[in-house]
XYZ file of C-alpha atoms in Angstrom:
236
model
C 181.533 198.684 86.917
C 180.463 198.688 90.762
C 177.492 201.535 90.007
C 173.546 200.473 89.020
C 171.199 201.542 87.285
C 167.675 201.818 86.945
C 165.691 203.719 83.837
C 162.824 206.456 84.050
C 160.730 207.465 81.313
C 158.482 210.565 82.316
C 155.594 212.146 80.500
C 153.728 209.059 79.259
C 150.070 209.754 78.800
C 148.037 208.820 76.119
C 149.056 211.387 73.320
C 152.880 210.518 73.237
C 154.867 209.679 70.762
C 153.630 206.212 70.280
C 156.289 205.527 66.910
C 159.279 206.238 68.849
C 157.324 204.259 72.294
C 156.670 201.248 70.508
C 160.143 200.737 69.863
C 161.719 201.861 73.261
C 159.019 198.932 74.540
C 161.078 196.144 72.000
C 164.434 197.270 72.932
C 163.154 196.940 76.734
C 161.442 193.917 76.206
C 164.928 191.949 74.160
C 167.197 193.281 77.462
C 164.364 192.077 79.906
C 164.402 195.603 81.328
C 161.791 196.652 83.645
C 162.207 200.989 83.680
C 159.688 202.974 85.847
C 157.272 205.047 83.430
C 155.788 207.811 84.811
C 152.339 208.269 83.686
C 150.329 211.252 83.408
C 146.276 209.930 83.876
C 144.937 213.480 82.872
C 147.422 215.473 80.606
C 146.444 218.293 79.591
C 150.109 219.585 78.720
C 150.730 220.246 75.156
C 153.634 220.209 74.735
C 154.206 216.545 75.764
C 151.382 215.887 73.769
C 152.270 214.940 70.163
C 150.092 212.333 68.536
C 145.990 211.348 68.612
C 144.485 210.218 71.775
C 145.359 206.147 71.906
C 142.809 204.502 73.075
C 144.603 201.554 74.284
C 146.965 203.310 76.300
C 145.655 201.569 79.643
C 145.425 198.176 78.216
C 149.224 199.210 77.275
C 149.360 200.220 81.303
C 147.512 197.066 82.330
C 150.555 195.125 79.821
C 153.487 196.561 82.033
C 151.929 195.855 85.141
C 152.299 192.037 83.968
C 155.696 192.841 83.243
C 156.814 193.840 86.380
C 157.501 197.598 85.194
C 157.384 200.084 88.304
C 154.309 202.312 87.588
C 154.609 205.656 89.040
C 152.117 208.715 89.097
C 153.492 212.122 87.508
C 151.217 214.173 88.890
C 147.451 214.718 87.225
C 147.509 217.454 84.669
C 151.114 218.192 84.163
C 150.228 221.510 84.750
C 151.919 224.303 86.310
C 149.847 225.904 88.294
C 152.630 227.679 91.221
C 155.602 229.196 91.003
C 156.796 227.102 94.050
C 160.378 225.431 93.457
C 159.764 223.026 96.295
C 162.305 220.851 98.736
C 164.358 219.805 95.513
C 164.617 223.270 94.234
C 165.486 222.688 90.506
C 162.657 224.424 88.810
C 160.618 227.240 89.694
C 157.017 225.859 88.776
C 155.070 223.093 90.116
C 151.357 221.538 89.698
C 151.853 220.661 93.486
C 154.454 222.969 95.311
C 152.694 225.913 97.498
C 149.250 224.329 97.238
C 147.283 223.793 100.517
C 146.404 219.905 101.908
C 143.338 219.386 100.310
C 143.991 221.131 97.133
C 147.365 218.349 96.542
C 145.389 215.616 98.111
C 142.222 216.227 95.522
C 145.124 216.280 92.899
C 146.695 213.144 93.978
C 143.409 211.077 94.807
C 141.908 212.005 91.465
C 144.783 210.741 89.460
C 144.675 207.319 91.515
C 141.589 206.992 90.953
C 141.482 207.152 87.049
C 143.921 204.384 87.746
C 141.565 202.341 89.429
C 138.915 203.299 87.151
C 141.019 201.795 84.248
C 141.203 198.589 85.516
C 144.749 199.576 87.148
C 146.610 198.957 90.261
C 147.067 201.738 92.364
C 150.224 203.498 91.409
C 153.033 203.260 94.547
C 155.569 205.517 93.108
C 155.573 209.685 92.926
C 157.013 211.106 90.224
C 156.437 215.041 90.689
C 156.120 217.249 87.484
C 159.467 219.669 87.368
C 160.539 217.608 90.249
C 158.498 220.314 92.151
C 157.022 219.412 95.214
C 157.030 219.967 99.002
C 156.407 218.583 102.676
C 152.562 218.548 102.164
C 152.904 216.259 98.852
C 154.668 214.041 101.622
C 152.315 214.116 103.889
C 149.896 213.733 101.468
C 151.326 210.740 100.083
C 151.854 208.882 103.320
C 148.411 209.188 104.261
C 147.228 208.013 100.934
C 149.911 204.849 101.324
C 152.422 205.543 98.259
C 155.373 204.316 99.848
C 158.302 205.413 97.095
C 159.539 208.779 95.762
C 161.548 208.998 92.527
C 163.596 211.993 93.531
C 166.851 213.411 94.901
C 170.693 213.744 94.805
C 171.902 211.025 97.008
C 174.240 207.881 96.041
C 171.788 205.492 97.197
C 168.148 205.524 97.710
C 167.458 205.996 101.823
C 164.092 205.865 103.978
C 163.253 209.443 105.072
C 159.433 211.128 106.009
C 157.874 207.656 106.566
C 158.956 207.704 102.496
C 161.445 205.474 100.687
C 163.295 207.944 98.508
C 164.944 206.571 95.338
C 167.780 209.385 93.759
C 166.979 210.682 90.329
C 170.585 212.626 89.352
C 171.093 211.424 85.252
C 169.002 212.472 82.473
C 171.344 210.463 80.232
C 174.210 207.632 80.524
C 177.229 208.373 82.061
C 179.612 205.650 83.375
C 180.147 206.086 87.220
C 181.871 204.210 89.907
C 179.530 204.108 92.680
C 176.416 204.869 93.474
C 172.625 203.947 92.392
C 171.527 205.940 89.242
C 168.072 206.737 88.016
C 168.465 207.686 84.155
C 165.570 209.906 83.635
C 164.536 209.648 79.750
C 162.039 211.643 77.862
C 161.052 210.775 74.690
C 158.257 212.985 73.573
C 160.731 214.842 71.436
C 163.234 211.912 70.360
C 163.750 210.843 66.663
C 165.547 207.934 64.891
C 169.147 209.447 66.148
C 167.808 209.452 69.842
C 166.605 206.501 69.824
C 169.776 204.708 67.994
C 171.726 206.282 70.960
C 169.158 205.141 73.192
C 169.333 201.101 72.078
C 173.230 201.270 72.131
C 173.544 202.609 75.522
C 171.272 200.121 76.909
C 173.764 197.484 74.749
C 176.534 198.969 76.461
C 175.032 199.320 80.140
C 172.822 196.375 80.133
C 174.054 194.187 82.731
C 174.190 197.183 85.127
C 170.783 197.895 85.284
C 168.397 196.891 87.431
C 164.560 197.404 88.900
C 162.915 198.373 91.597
C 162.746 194.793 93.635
C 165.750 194.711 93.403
C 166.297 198.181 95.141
C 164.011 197.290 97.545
C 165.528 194.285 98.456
C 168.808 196.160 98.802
C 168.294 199.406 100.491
C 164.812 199.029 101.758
C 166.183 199.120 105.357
C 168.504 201.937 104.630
C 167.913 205.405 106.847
C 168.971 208.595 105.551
C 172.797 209.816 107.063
C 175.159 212.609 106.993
C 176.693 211.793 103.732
C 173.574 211.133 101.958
C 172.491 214.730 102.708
C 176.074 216.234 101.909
C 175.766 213.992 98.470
C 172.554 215.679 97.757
C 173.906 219.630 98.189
C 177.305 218.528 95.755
C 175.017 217.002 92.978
C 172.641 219.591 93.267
């Protein structure tokens, strides 16, 4: 199998689902698998918000730093606030998408800063809520100095906007051929079945997946081309 890939789990914030979490976290741990997580500091979305307020959950953040997990920020609230579909176009609602400068940059430099706050590194991965965001997030983002975005269609991931773009395109496991996929996992809503499915896939996929060094090291030199951008429009 000539494709990689690299695991996202979205919507981690202090009220998930910390039974089903605390076994994703062994699974990862026996496979020595390093996912992204993309963490919500503020959430104020209820409906990824299913158990009491844990109040280690940045001690837990401070833990997967030490591990070498990519830590990503998913926005602030996880609220939609626009009905802006943004440059990836997939849903019509966005906490960031049609905002002006400052409003996104008040967004984005508050949710750092509860990082910081906690004792945290400064996240250098965007994760956008709805996958909704547009050129000002960008611009944004670049000034603030987060240099990756966990988004897009592509094959591969490709530097683009001063911004090193790695594709999202699977929210499950599919065998492929080619190409670098992110698996983007939420489990907020899994049970014991979803989970099961969950620990055999990563069984069966195991020695195909990989982090982000590695996808640095790899394609951090890579400019966006023509086929990248006719990749994008087919998986789109």
């Amino acid at each position: 199998m000539f494709s990689k890939y690299l695991i996202r789990f979205d919507d981690i914030n202090p009220y998930m689902n910390w039974s089903i979490w605390s076994q994703i976290e062994d699974i990862l741990d026996e496979y020595n698998i390093k996912p992204i997580v993309a963490i919500v500091p503020d959430c104020k979305d209820l409906n990824i918000m299913t158990d009491p307020y844990n109040d280690d959950f940045w001690m837990k953040v401070r833990g997967w730093e030490k591990k070498g997990w990519g830590i990503a920020l998913h926005g602030l609230h996880h609220e939609f606030v626009t009905n802006d579909s943004g440059i990836i176009g997939l849903n019509k609602y966005s906490e960031f998408a049609g905002l002006s400068y400052i409003e996104q940059e008040k967004k984005i430099i508050k949710g750092i800063n509860i990082f910081l706050k906690n004792g945290c590194q400064k996240p250098n991965i965007w994760v956008a809520p709805a996958h909704s965001f547009d050129s000002i997030t960008i611009k944004v983002l670049t000034d603030l100095k987060v240099q990756f975005i966990s988004d897009s269609f592509a094959l591969y991931p490709f530097n683009k906007k001063s911004m090193f773009w790695i594709p999202q395109q699977l929210w499950g496991f599919r065998k492929t051929f080619i190409g670098l996929w992110t698996v983007c996992l939420h489990h907020n809503s899994w049970g014991e079945g979803q989970l099961l499915s969950f620990k055999n896939n990563i069984s069966r996929f195991n020695t195909s997946i990989i982090d982000l060094p590695y996808i640095v090291n790899k394609y951090g030199d890579r400019n966006i081309g023509f086929f990248d951008i006719i990749t994008n429009k087919f998986l789109l």
